[in-house]
C-alpha cells in the first residue's frame, strides 16, 4: 500500500484510491501544524524520500509506462500533485519568518529543522529531476510539480536568509550555502540537459528529461534570481557543485565566484536559445541584474563574467 504499492498499470484499485485520500488527509494535517519539530522533520524526510523513490521508479519505466499512483485521481490534478510535502516546507518557512508570536530563537530553530529536511532529501530530489526519461505521455509526470515545489521552496529559503542576518548566520553550521549551491547546480544541469540543435541539425522533437514548458521553469528562474542575491559565496558554491557533474574549461584561471556566475550566465543563454520556452527571455533582465548585484555591482567583474560565459567548454564527467 502507498508508494511501495506502485505498479505500472493504468488502473488503481480501491485500496490505492483509499490511500490517495489518506495522503491528502496527511498533507492537510501537516499543513495545519505550521511548525517544524524534531519529530515532524523526520516525518517530512521519510515522506519526501518515499515519494522520490516511487517517482524515480516510475521514470525508469519510460514515458509510455502505465501507473496506478501517478495518475490524475491519485497523485495528480484530482487530488494533490507530487511535491506537496516540499511545498509544506516552504509554507513553514514563510510562516516562521513572518510570525510575530515566535521568538527569534524559535524561528531559527524551526528554520534549522526545515533546512535539515531539505538537505537530507536533496540527493533524492536531484536524482528524480535529472532523470533522462523523456516527458511522460501515459502517466502524470511526477518530475514537473516536484521541480516547481523544490525551486519555489528554495527561493523562499533564500529570501528568508537574505532578510535575516541572524537566521543565515545560525544556519552556517548546517552548510546552507552548500544546499543553495547544489540547487543552483541542479537548475543548470536541467538546462544543459536539453539539446538545442545547431547550424547543421535542428533540435530533436523528443528531449531528454522532463518538459521545460510550465511553471517549473518559472520557479527555477525565480530561485536563481533570488539565490544569487545572497552573494559571491553562493556563486562559488554553485560551481563547486556543478564541477562534480561537468568539467568546465574557461581557458584561464578565474575566481570561483566569477566562474560560478559565468556558468549561470551560460545556462541563461542556453535557456533563451531553445532549451526552455520563449517566454523565459522575459526573465533575463532580472536574472542578470541579480548577477550584477551578486558580483558587488562591479561593472568590470560583470563584463569579465559575460566574457568567460561565452568561452566555457563543457564535457560531461
CSV table of C-alpha atoms in Angstrom, one decimal:
chain,number,residue,atom,x,y,z
A,1,UNK,CA,0.0,0.0,0.0
A,2,UNK,CA,1.1,3.6,-0.6
A,3,UNK,CA,4.3,4.4,-2.6
A,4,UNK,CA,5.6,0.8,-2.0
A,5,UNK,CA,2.5,-0.4,-3.9
A,6,UNK,CA,3.5,1.3,-7.1
A,7,UNK,CA,2.7,-0.8,-10.2
A,8,UNK,CA,2.9,0.1,-13.8
A,9,UNK,CA,-0.7,-0.4,-14.8
A,10,UNK,CA,-3.1,2.3,-15.6
A,11,UNK,CA,-5.7,1.2,-13.1
A,12,UNK,CA,-5.9,1.9,-9.4
A,13,UNK,CA,-7.8,-0.5,-7.1
A,14,UNK,CA,-9.9,0.5,-4.2
A,15,UNK,CA,-7.1,0.2,-1.7
A,16,UNK,CA,-4.9,2.6,-3.8
A,17,UNK,CA,-7.9,5.0,-4.0
A,18,UNK,CA,-8.2,5.0,-0.2
A,19,UNK,CA,-4.5,5.6,0.1
A,20,UNK,CA,-4.8,8.6,-2.2
A,21,UNK,CA,-7.4,10.1,0.1
A,22,UNK,CA,-5.3,9.3,3.2
A,23,UNK,CA,-2.4,11.0,1.6
A,24,UNK,CA,-4.5,14.2,1.1
A,25,UNK,CA,-5.5,14.0,4.8
A,26,UNK,CA,-1.9,13.7,6.0
A,27,UNK,CA,-0.9,16.7,3.9
A,28,UNK,CA,-3.8,18.7,5.4
A,29,UNK,CA,-2.8,17.7,8.9
A,30,UNK,CA,0.9,18.6,8.3
A,31,UNK,CA,-0.2,21.9,6.9
A,32,UNK,CA,-2.2,22.7,10.0
A,33,UNK,CA,0.8,22.2,12.3
A,34,UNK,CA,2.6,25.3,10.9
A,35,UNK,CA,5.8,24.4,12.8
A,36,UNK,CA,8.7,22.1,12.5
A,37,UNK,CA,9.6,19.8,15.4
A,38,UNK,CA,12.3,17.1,15.5
A,39,UNK,CA,9.5,14.5,15.1
A,40,UNK,CA,7.7,16.2,12.2
A,41,UNK,CA,11.1,16.8,10.4
A,42,UNK,CA,11.6,13.1,10.5
A,43,UNK,CA,8.1,12.5,9.1
A,44,UNK,CA,8.7,15.0,6.3
A,45,UNK,CA,12.0,13.5,5.4
A,46,UNK,CA,10.5,10.0,5.2
A,47,UNK,CA,7.6,11.0,3.1
A,48,UNK,CA,9.6,13.1,0.6
A,49,UNK,CA,12.1,10.3,0.2
A,50,UNK,CA,9.4,7.7,-0.3
A,51,UNK,CA,7.7,9.9,-3.0
A,52,UNK,CA,11.0,10.5,-4.8
A,53,UNK,CA,11.8,6.8,-4.7
A,54,UNK,CA,8.5,6.0,-6.3
A,55,UNK,CA,8.9,8.8,-8.8
A,56,UNK,CA,12.3,7.6,-9.9
A,57,UNK,CA,11.0,4.0,-10.3
A,58,UNK,CA,8.1,5.4,-12.5
A,59,UNK,CA,10.5,7.4,-14.6
A,60,UNK,CA,12.7,4.4,-15.0
A,61,UNK,CA,9.9,2.6,-16.8
A,62,UNK,CA,9.8,5.2,-19.6
A,63,UNK,CA,7.4,7.9,-20.8
A,64,UNK,CA,4.8,5.4,-22.1
A,65,UNK,CA,4.5,3.3,-18.9
A,66,UNK,CA,1.3,3.0,-17.0
A,67,UNK,CA,0.9,3.8,-13.3
A,68,UNK,CA,-1.5,3.1,-10.5
A,69,UNK,CA,-0.2,6.1,-8.5
A,70,UNK,CA,0.9,8.8,-10.9
A,71,UNK,CA,-2.5,9.3,-12.4
A,72,UNK,CA,-4.9,12.2,-12.1
A,73,UNK,CA,-7.1,10.8,-9.4
A,74,UNK,CA,-4.4,9.5,-7.1
A,75,UNK,CA,-1.2,11.7,-7.2
A,76,UNK,CA,-2.4,14.2,-9.7
A,77,UNK,CA,-4.8,17.0,-10.6
A,78,UNK,CA,-7.9,15.4,-9.0
A,79,UNK,CA,-6.2,15.2,-5.6
A,80,UNK,CA,-2.7,16.6,-4.8
A,81,UNK,CA,0.3,16.5,-7.1
A,82,UNK,CA,3.8,15.2,-6.4
A,83,UNK,CA,5.9,17.7,-4.3
A,84,UNK,CA,3.2,18.7,-1.9
A,85,UNK,CA,5.4,17.8,1.1
A,86,UNK,CA,8.2,20.0,-0.2
A,87,UNK,CA,5.6,22.8,-0.7
A,88,UNK,CA,4.7,22.5,3.0
A,89,UNK,CA,8.3,23.1,4.0
A,90,UNK,CA,8.2,26.4,2.0
A,91,UNK,CA,4.9,27.3,3.7
A,92,UNK,CA,6.5,26.6,7.1
A,93,UNK,CA,9.5,28.9,6.2
A,94,UNK,CA,7.1,31.7,5.2
A,95,UNK,CA,5.1,31.3,8.4
A,96,UNK,CA,8.1,31.3,10.8
A,97,UNK,CA,9.7,34.3,9.1
A,98,UNK,CA,6.6,36.4,9.4
A,99,UNK,CA,5.3,35.2,12.7
A,100,UNK,CA,5.0,37.7,15.5
A,101,UNK,CA,4.3,35.1,18.1
A,102,UNK,CA,7.6,33.3,17.9
A,103,UNK,CA,10.9,34.3,19.5
A,104,UNK,CA,13.9,34.7,17.3
A,105,UNK,CA,15.4,31.6,18.8
A,106,UNK,CA,12.3,29.6,17.9
A,107,UNK,CA,12.3,30.9,14.4
A,108,UNK,CA,16.0,30.0,14.0
A,109,UNK,CA,15.4,26.5,15.4
A,110,UNK,CA,12.4,25.8,13.1
A,111,UNK,CA,14.3,27.1,10.1
A,112,UNK,CA,17.2,24.9,11.0
A,113,UNK,CA,15.0,21.8,11.1
A,114,UNK,CA,13.5,22.8,7.7
A,115,UNK,CA,17.0,23.0,6.2
A,116,UNK,CA,17.9,19.6,7.6
A,117,UNK,CA,14.9,18.1,5.9
A,118,UNK,CA,15.8,19.8,2.6
A,119,UNK,CA,19.5,18.7,2.9
A,120,UNK,CA,18.5,15.1,3.6
A,121,UNK,CA,16.2,15.0,0.6
A,122,UNK,CA,18.2,17.0,-1.9
A,123,UNK,CA,20.0,14.0,-3.4
A,124,UNK,CA,16.7,12.1,-3.9
A,125,UNK,CA,15.0,15.1,-5.5
A,126,UNK,CA,18.0,15.7,-7.8
A,127,UNK,CA,18.0,12.1,-9.0
A,128,UNK,CA,14.4,12.4,-10.0
A,129,UNK,CA,14.6,15.8,-11.6
A,130,UNK,CA,17.6,14.9,-13.7
A,131,UNK,CA,16.2,11.5,-14.8
A,132,UNK,CA,16.8,11.3,-18.6
A,133,UNK,CA,13.4,9.7,-19.4
A,134,UNK,CA,11.5,12.0,-21.8
A,135,UNK,CA,8.3,13.7,-20.9
A,136,UNK,CA,5.6,11.3,-19.8
A,137,UNK,CA,2.8,10.6,-22.2
A,138,UNK,CA,0.7,8.0,-20.4
A,139,UNK,CA,1.1,8.7,-16.7
A,140,UNK,CA,1.3,12.1,-14.9
A,141,UNK,CA,5.0,13.1,-14.9
A,142,UNK,CA,5.9,13.4,-11.2
A,143,UNK,CA,9.0,15.5,-12.0
A,144,UNK,CA,7.2,18.6,-13.2
A,145,UNK,CA,5.4,19.5,-9.9
A,146,UNK,CA,8.3,18.2,-7.8
A,147,UNK,CA,10.6,20.6,-9.6
A,148,UNK,CA,8.2,23.5,-9.1
A,149,UNK,CA,7.9,22.6,-5.4
A,150,UNK,CA,11.6,22.3,-4.8
A,151,UNK,CA,12.7,25.5,-6.5
A,152,UNK,CA,9.8,27.5,-5.1
A,153,UNK,CA,10.7,26.3,-1.6
A,154,UNK,CA,14.4,27.0,-2.2
A,155,UNK,CA,13.5,30.5,-3.3
A,156,UNK,CA,11.6,31.0,-0.1
A,157,UNK,CA,14.6,29.8,2.0
A,158,UNK,CA,16.9,32.2,0.1
A,159,UNK,CA,14.5,35.1,0.8
A,160,UNK,CA,14.3,34.2,4.5
A,161,UNK,CA,18.1,34.1,4.7
A,162,UNK,CA,18.6,37.3,2.7
A,163,UNK,CA,16.3,39.2,5.0
A,164,UNK,CA,17.5,37.8,8.4
A,165,UNK,CA,21.2,38.0,9.2
A,166,UNK,CA,20.6,36.1,12.4
A,167,UNK,CA,19.0,33.2,10.6
A,168,UNK,CA,21.6,32.9,7.9
A,169,UNK,CA,24.4,33.1,10.3
A,170,UNK,CA,22.8,30.5,12.5
A,171,UNK,CA,22.4,28.2,9.5
A,172,UNK,CA,26.1,28.4,8.6
A,173,UNK,CA,26.6,25.3,10.8
A,174,UNK,CA,24.0,23.5,8.6
A,175,UNK,CA,26.0,24.2,5.5
A,176,UNK,CA,23.0,26.0,4.0
A,177,UNK,CA,25.3,27.6,1.4
A,178,UNK,CA,26.1,24.1,0.1
A,179,UNK,CA,22.4,23.5,-0.3
A,180,UNK,CA,22.0,26.7,-2.3
A,181,UNK,CA,25.0,25.8,-4.5
A,182,UNK,CA,23.7,22.3,-5.2
A,183,UNK,CA,20.2,23.6,-6.1
A,184,UNK,CA,21.8,26.2,-8.5
A,185,UNK,CA,23.8,23.4,-10.0
A,186,UNK,CA,20.6,21.3,-10.3
A,187,UNK,CA,18.9,24.1,-12.2
A,188,UNK,CA,21.9,24.5,-14.6
A,189,UNK,CA,22.2,20.7,-15.2
A,190,UNK,CA,18.5,20.6,-16.1
A,191,UNK,CA,19.0,23.4,-18.7
A,192,UNK,CA,22.3,21.8,-20.1
A,193,UNK,CA,20.5,18.5,-20.5
A,194,UNK,CA,18.4,19.9,-23.3
A,195,UNK,CA,19.6,19.5,-26.9
A,196,UNK,CA,19.1,22.9,-28.7
A,197,UNK,CA,20.5,21.6,-32.0
A,198,UNK,CA,22.9,23.6,-34.1
A,199,UNK,CA,23.6,25.1,-37.6
A,200,UNK,CA,23.7,21.7,-39.2
A,201,UNK,CA,20.8,20.0,-37.4
A,202,UNK,CA,17.6,21.0,-35.6
A,203,UNK,CA,16.8,20.2,-32.0
A,204,UNK,CA,15.2,16.8,-31.7
A,205,UNK,CA,11.5,16.6,-31.3
A,206,UNK,CA,11.8,14.4,-28.2
A,207,UNK,CA,14.1,15.8,-25.5
A,208,UNK,CA,15.8,14.1,-22.6
A,209,UNK,CA,14.3,14.7,-19.2
A,210,UNK,CA,11.1,16.4,-18.1
A,211,UNK,CA,9.4,19.1,-20.0
A,212,UNK,CA,10.6,22.7,-19.5
A,213,UNK,CA,7.3,24.2,-20.6
A,214,UNK,CA,5.5,25.0,-17.4
A,215,UNK,CA,5.6,26.7,-14.0
A,216,UNK,CA,8.6,24.6,-13.0
A,217,UNK,CA,10.8,26.7,-15.3
A,218,UNK,CA,9.4,29.9,-13.8
A,219,UNK,CA,10.2,28.5,-10.4
A,220,UNK,CA,13.8,27.8,-11.5
A,221,UNK,CA,14.2,31.3,-12.9
A,222,UNK,CA,12.8,32.9,-9.7
A,223,UNK,CA,15.1,30.8,-7.5
A,224,UNK,CA,18.2,31.6,-9.5
A,225,UNK,CA,17.5,35.3,-9.3
A,226,UNK,CA,16.8,35.2,-5.5
A,227,UNK,CA,19.7,32.9,-4.6
A,228,UNK,CA,22.3,35.0,-6.5
A,229,UNK,CA,21.5,37.9,-4.3
A,230,UNK,CA,23.0,36.0,-1.3
A,231,UNK,CA,26.4,37.0,-2.7
A,232,UNK,CA,29.6,35.7,-4.1
A,233,UNK,CA,29.9,32.7,-1.8
A,234,UNK,CA,26.7,31.2,-3.3
A,235,UNK,CA,28.1,31.7,-6.8
A,236,UNK,CA,31.3,29.9,-5.8
A,237,UNK,CA,29.3,27.1,-4.2
A,238,UNK,CA,27.3,26.6,-7.4
A,239,UNK,CA,30.4,26.0,-9.5
A,240,UNK,CA,31.8,23.6,-6.8
A,241,UNK,CA,28.6,21.5,-7.0
A,242,UNK,CA,28.4,21.7,-10.8
A,243,UNK,CA,32.0,20.5,-11.2
A,244,UNK,CA,31.0,17.2,-9.7
A,245,UNK,CA,29.0,16.6,-12.9
A,246,UNK,CA,30.6,18.7,-15.6
A,247,UNK,CA,34.1,19.6,-16.3
A,248,UNK,CA,34.5,23.3,-17.2
A,249,UNK,CA,37.3,24.7,-19.3
A,250,UNK,CA,37.4,28.5,-19.4
A,251,UNK,CA,40.9,28.8,-20.7
A,252,UNK,CA,42.2,31.0,-17.9
A,253,UNK,CA,42.3,31.0,-14.1
A,254,UNK,CA,39.3,33.0,-12.8
A,255,UNK,CA,37.9,33.4,-9.3
A,256,UNK,CA,35.4,30.8,-8.2
A,257,UNK,CA,32.6,33.3,-7.9
A,258,UNK,CA,33.2,34.6,-11.5
A,259,UNK,CA,33.3,31.1,-12.8
A,260,UNK,CA,30.0,30.3,-11.0
A,261,UNK,CA,28.4,33.4,-12.4
A,262,UNK,CA,29.7,32.6,-15.8
A,263,UNK,CA,28.2,29.1,-15.7
A,264,UNK,CA,24.8,30.5,-14.6
A,265,UNK,CA,25.1,33.1,-17.5
A,266,UNK,CA,25.9,30.3,-19.9
A,267,UNK,CA,22.8,28.4,-18.7
A,268,UNK,CA,20.7,31.5,-19.1
A,269,UNK,CA,21.9,32.0,-22.7
A,270,UNK,CA,21.2,28.3,-23.5
A,271,UNK,CA,17.8,28.6,-21.9
A,272,UNK,CA,16.8,31.5,-24.2
A,273,UNK,CA,18.3,29.8,-27.2
A,274,UNK,CA,15.8,27.0,-27.1
A,275,UNK,CA,16.4,24.9,-24.0
A,276,UNK,CA,13.3,26.5,-22.4
A,277,UNK,CA,10.1,28.1,-23.8
A,278,UNK,CA,10.4,31.5,-25.5
A,279,UNK,CA,8.7,33.4,-22.6
A,280,UNK,CA,11.8,32.8,-20.4
A,281,UNK,CA,13.5,35.6,-22.2
A,282,UNK,CA,11.3,38.0,-20.2
A,283,UNK,CA,13.1,36.9,-17.0
A,284,UNK,CA,16.6,37.7,-18.4
A,285,UNK,CA,16.9,41.3,-17.2
A,286,UNK,CA,16.0,40.2,-13.6
A,287,UNK,CA,18.5,37.4,-13.7
A,288,UNK,CA,21.4,39.5,-15.0
A,289,UNK,CA,20.5,42.3,-12.5
A,290,UNK,CA,20.8,39.8,-9.7
A,291,UNK,CA,24.1,38.5,-11.0
A,292,UNK,CA,25.4,42.1,-11.3
A,293,UNK,CA,24.5,42.8,-7.7
A,294,UNK,CA,26.0,39.4,-6.5
A,295,UNK,CA,29.3,40.5,-8.1
A,296,UNK,CA,29.3,43.6,-6.0
A,297,UNK,CA,27.8,45.8,-8.7
A,298,UNK,CA,31.3,45.9,-10.2
A,299,UNK,CA,30.9,46.5,-14.0
A,300,UNK,CA,34.4,45.2,-14.8
A,301,UNK,CA,33.7,41.9,-13.0
A,302,UNK,CA,30.3,41.6,-14.6
A,303,UNK,CA,31.8,42.1,-18.1
A,304,UNK,CA,34.5,39.6,-17.3
A,305,UNK,CA,31.8,37.1,-16.3
A,306,UNK,CA,29.9,37.6,-19.5
A,307,UNK,CA,33.2,37.1,-21.5
A,308,UNK,CA,34.0,33.9,-19.6
A,309,UNK,CA,30.5,32.6,-20.1
A,310,UNK,CA,30.9,32.7,-23.9
A,311,UNK,CA,34.1,30.8,-23.8
A,312,UNK,CA,33.1,28.0,-21.4
A,313,UNK,CA,33.6,24.5,-22.8
A,314,UNK,CA,31.7,21.7,-21.1
A,315,UNK,CA,32.3,18.0,-21.1
A,316,UNK,CA,30.3,15.5,-19.1
A,317,UNK,CA,32.4,14.0,-16.4
